[in-house]
Amino acid sequence: MRALALFVSDVPAMRMEADAMTQENLIERLVAENEEFRRLRSEHQGYERELETLNGNPALSADQHWRVSELKKLKLMAKDRMEAIIRGNRSGVTA
């Protein structure tokens, strides 16, 4: 009986792993097939790289602080749009 309880408690974790794999597969397909998604992903990664560079600087100027704020907003907008595309493709509708 205890073994069954352990198995049942693992079901949500296994379902989350399966969902993550499904999302990874969907993202791989979107990168291969959707030009907008590919562009947004590239922009998002570029914003992240620039943020890492700026955040590695111990003393930022006022302009650099402004740029960090701008990059965070741009990165979030790209992520939001990518999530909308993912949701649309999950339901079979192009976002």
Tab-separated table of C-alpha atoms in Angstrom, residues 51-59:
chain	number	residue	atom	x	y	z
A	51	LEU	CA	21.808	43.142	-19.133
A	52	GLU	CA	24.463	40.703	-17.911
A	53	THR	CA	27.187	42.988	-19.245
A	54	LEU	CA	25.710	46.091	-17.618
A	55	ASN	CA	24.972	44.322	-14.330
A	56	GLY	CA	28.577	43.141	-14.213
A	57	ASN	CA	29.661	46.767	-13.915
A	58	PRO	CA	29.901	47.766	-10.230
A	59	ALA	CA	29.174	51.462	-10.883
